[in-house]
Coordinates of C-alpha atoms and ligand atoms in Angstrom, one line a residue:
X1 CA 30.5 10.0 10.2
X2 CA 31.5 6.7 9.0
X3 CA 29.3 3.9 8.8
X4 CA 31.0 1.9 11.2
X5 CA 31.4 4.3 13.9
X6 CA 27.3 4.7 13.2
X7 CA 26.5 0.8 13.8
X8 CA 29.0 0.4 16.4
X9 CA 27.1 3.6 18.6
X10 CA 23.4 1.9 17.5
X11 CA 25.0 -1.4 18.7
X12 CA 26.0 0.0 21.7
X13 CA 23.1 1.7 22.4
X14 CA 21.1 -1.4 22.5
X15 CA 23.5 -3.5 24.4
X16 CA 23.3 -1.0 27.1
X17 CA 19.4 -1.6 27.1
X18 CA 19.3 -4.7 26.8
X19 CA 22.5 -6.1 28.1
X20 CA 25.2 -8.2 26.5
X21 CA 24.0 -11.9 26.1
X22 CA 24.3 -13.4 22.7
X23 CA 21.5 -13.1 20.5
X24 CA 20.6 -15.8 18.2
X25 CA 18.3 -14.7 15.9
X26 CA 17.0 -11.3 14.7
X27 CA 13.6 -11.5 13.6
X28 CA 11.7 -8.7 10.9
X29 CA 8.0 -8.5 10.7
X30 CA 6.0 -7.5 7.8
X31 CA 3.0 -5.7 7.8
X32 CA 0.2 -7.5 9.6
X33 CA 2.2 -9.5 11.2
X34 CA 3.7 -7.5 14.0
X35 CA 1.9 -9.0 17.3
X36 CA 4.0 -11.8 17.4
X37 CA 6.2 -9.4 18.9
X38 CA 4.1 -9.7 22.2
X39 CA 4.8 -13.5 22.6
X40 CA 8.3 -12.5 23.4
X41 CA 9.4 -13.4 27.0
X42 CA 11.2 -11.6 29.6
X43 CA 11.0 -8.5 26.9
X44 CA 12.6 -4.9 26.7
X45 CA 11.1 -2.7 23.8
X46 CA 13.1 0.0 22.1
X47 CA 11.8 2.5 20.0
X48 CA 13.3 3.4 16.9
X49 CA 13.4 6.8 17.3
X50 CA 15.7 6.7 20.6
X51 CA 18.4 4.6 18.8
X52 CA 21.2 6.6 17.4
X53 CA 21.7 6.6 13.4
X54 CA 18.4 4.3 13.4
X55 CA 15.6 5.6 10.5
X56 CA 11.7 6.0 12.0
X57 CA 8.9 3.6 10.3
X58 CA 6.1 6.0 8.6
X59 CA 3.8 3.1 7.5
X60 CA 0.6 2.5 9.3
X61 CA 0.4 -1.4 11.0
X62 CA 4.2 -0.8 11.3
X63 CA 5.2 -0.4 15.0
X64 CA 8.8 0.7 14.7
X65 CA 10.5 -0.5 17.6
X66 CA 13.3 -3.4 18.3
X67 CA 11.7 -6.2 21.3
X68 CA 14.3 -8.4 22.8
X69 CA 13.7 -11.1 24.9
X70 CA 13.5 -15.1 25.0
X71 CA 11.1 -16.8 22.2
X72 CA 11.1 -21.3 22.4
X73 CA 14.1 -21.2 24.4
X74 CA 16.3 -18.7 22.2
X75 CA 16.9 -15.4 22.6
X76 CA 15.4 -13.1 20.2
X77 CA 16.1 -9.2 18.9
X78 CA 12.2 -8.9 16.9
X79 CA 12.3 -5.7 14.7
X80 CA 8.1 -4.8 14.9
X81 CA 8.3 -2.6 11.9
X82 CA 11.3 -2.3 9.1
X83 CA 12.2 0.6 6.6
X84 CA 10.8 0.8 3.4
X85 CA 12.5 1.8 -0.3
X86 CA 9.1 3.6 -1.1
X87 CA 9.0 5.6 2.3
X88 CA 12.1 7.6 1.1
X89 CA 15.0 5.7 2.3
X90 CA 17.9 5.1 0.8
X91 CA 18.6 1.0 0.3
X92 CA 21.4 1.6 2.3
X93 CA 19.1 3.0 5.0
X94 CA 16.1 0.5 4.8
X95 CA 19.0 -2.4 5.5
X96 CA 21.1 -0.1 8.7
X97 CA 19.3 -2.4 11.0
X98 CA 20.4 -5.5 9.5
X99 CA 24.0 -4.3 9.6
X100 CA 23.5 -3.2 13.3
X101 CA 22.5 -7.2 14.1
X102 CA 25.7 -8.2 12.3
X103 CA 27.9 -5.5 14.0
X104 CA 25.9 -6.8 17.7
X105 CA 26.9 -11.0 16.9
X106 CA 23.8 -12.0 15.1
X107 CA 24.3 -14.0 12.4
X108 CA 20.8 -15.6 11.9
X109 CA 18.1 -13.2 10.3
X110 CA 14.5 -14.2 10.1
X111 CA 12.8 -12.4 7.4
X112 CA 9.0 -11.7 7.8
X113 CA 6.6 -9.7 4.9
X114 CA 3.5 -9.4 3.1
X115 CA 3.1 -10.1 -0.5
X116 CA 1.1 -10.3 -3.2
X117 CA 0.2 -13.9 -4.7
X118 CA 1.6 -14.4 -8.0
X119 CA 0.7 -18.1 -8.6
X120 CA -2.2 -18.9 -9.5
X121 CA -2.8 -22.4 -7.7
X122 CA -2.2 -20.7 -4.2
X123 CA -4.4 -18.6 -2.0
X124 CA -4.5 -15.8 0.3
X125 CA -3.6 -17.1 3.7
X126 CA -0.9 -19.3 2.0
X127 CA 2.6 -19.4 4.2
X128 CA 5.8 -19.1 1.9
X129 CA 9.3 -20.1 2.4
X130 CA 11.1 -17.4 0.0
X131 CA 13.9 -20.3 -1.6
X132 CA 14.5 -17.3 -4.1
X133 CA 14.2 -13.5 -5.7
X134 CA 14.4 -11.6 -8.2
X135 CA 15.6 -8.0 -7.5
X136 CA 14.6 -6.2 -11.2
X137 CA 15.3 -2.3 -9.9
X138 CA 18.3 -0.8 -10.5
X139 CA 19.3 0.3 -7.0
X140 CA 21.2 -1.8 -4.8
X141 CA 22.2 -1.2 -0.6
X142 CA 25.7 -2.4 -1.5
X143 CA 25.9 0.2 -4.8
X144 CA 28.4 2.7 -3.9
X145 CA 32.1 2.5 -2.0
X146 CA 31.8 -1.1 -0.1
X147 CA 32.0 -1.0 3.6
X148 CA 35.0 -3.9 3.7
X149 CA 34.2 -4.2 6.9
X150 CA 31.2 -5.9 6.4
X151 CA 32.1 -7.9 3.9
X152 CA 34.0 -8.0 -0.2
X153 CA 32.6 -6.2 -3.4
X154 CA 31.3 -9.1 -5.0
X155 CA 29.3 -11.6 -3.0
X156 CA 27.8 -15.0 -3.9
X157 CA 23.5 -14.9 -3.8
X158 CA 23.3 -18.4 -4.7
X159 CA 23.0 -19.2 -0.6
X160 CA 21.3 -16.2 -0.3
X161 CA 18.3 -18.2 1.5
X162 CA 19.8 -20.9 3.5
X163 CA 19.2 -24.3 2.8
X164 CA 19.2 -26.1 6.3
X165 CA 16.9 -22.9 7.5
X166 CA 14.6 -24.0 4.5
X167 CA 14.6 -27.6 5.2
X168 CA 14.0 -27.1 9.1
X169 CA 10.8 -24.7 7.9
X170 CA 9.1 -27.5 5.9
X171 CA 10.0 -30.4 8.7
X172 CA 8.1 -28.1 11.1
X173 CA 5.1 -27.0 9.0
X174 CA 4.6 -30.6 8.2
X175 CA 4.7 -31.6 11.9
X176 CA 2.1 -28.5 12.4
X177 CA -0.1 -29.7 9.6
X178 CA 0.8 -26.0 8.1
X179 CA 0.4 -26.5 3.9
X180 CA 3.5 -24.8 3.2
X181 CA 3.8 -23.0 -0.2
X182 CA 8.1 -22.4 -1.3
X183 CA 8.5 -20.0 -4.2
X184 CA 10.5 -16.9 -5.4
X185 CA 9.8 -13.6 -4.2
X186 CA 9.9 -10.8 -6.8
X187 CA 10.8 -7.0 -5.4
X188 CA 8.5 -3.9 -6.5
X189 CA 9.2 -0.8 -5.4
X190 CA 5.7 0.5 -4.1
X191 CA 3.8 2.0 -3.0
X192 CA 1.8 1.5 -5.8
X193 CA 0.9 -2.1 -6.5
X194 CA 1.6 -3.5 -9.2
X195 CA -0.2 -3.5 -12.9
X196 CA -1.7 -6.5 -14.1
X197 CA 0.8 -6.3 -16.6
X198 CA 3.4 -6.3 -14.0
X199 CA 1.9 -9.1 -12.3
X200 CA 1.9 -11.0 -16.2
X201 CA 5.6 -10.3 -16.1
X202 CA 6.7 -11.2 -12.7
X203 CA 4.7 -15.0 -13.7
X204 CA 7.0 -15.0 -16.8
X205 CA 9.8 -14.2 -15.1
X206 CA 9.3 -17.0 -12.6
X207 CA 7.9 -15.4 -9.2
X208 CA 5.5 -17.0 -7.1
X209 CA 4.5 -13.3 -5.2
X210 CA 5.3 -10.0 -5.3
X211 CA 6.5 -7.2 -2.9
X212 CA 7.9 -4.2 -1.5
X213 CA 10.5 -5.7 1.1
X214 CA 12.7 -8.1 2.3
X215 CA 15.2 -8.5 -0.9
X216 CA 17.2 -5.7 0.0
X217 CA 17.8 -6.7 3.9
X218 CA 18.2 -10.4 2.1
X219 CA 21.0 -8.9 -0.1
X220 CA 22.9 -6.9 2.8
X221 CA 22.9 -10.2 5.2
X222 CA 24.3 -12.7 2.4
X223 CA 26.9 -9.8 2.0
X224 CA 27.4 -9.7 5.6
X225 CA 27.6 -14.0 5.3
X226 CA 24.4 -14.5 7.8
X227 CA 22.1 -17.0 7.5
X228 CA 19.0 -15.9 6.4
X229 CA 15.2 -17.6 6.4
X230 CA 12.3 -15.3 4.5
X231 CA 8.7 -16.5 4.7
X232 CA 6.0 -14.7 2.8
X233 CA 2.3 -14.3 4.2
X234 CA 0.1 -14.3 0.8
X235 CA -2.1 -11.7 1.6
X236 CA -3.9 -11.0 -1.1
X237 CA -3.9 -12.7 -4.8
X238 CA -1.7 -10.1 -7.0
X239 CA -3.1 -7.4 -9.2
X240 CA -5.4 -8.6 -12.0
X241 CA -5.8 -11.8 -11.0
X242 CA -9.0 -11.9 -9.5
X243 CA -11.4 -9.1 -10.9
X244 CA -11.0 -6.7 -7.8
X245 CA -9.2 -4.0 -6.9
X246 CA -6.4 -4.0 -3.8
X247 CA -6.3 -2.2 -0.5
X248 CA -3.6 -2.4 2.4
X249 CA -6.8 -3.4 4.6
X250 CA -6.9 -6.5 2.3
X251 CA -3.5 -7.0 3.5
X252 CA -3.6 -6.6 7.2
X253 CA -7.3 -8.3 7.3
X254 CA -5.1 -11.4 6.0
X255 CA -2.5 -11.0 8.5
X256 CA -4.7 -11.0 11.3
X257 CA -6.5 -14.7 10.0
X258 CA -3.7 -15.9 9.9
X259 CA -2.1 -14.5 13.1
X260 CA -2.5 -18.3 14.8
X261 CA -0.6 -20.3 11.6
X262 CA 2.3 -17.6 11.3
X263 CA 2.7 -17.6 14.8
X264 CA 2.9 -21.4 15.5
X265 CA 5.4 -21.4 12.7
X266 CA 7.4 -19.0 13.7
X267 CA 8.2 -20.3 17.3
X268 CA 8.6 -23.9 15.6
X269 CA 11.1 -22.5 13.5
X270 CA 12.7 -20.6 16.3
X271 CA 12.7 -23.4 18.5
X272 CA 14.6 -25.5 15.8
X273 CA 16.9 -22.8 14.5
X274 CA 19.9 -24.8 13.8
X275 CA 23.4 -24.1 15.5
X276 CA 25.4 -23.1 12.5
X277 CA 28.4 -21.6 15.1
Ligands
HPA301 N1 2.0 -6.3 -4.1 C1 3.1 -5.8 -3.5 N2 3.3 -5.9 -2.2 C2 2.3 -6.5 -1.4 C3 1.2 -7.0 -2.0 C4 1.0 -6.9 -3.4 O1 0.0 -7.4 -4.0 N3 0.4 -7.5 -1.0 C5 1.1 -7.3 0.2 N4 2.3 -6.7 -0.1

């Protein structure tokens, strides 16, 4: 089936769920950070698995289902759990959702994840604003026949995290007394973590923190020409850094402390999303 038959059925699907208003921003949660899902108003949940074309999340603290509803005055498509490269999907699968926003009128993405903490002045707990990546891995969701549709072949990155959505995101975390970290984020594949050798080489490179989402989702929206905000939760300082080993527990244990920060941000930001249309 073609690809835009697919999104245009998953598309449908949820409109006839949740209706037809206009959506203004799509929001992804990483891992931890799913519960701000339940601060969404007025809500209707859909599960993954009951959405045509749509992959299922395997990962535990991963929900897998879309929650639309009104957040600070917006309305808000929350996807409680995203598609991993290390579960098995394809890049072109782990982004479908993505595409099925853009194909449904959303041009604003909100990109939510847990990372590892590269630099070494930082801390767990630490909130970043992603103003960067660095995508190392071979594999890309726009390698293969482009879907013109979408967007062209070759597609600028260098607005790949927008800069008003940026600027907005420190205004607000200075107004919330939030000490904002902004940094590059630096894609692994997983599941493993990384090496300390890896982490040594990410530093080089020029990455603030390390993960295993996000860049491909970031890559299919600039192709699409959204506007797209990431903000990292430092969960844990990356491998070799401190002399103990990691664990996902680490990860969601981080998420939960700093459920009331991430939260408070996230509606701020919501609240102030700029009207780019
Ligand atoms: N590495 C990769 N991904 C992560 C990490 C990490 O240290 N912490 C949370 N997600």
């Amino acid at each position: 089936m073609d690809l835009m038959d697919m999104l245009n059925e998953s598309a449908d699907y949820i409109r006839s769920r949740a209706g037809n208003d206009r959506i203004d921003v799509a929001i992804v949660l990483g891992s931890g950070l799913g519960d701000m899902a339940d601060e969404i108003e007025d809500a209707i949940a859909i599960d993954y698995h009951d959405i045509p074309h749509f992959p299922v999340s395997t990962v535990p603290g991963h929900k897998g289902r879309l929650v639309i509803g009104r957040l600070e005055g917006h309305r808000v498509m929350c996807m409680q759990g995203r598609f991993h490269y290390y579960e098995g999907y394809s890049m072109a699968e782990v982004v479908y959702p993505v595409r099925v926003m853009k194909v449904m009128g959303i041009d604003s993405l909100f990109l939510t994840n847990a990372a590892g903490c590269v630099n070494k002045g930082w801390n767990p707990g630490d909130l970043m604003i992603i103003k960067d990546h660095i995508k190392l891995i071979a594999d890309s969701p726009l390698r293969g026949a482009n879907p013109d549709a979408l967007g062209p072949r070759f597609f600028d990155m260098t607005r790949a995290y927008d800069k008003a959505l940026i600027e907005t995101t420190e205004k607000i975390a200075a107004e919330l007394g939030i000490n904002i970290r902004k940094g590059v984020y630096m894609l692994f594949t997983g599941p493993a973590f990384e090496t300390p050798a890896e982490i040594g080489f990410a530093r080089i490179a020029g990455a603030d923190a390390v993960g295993m989402s996000t860049v491909p989702e970031a890559i299919a929206a600039s192709h699409m020409g959204m506007h797209t905000l990431g903000i990292s939760c430092l969960t844990n300082m990356a491998a070799g850094i401190l002399d103990q080993p990691l664990n996902h527990e680490e990860v969601l244990e981080t998420g939960e402390r700093v459920k009331k920060d991430f939260s408070a941000l996230v509606r701020g930001v919501i609240k102030a999303w700029p009207v780019f249309f």
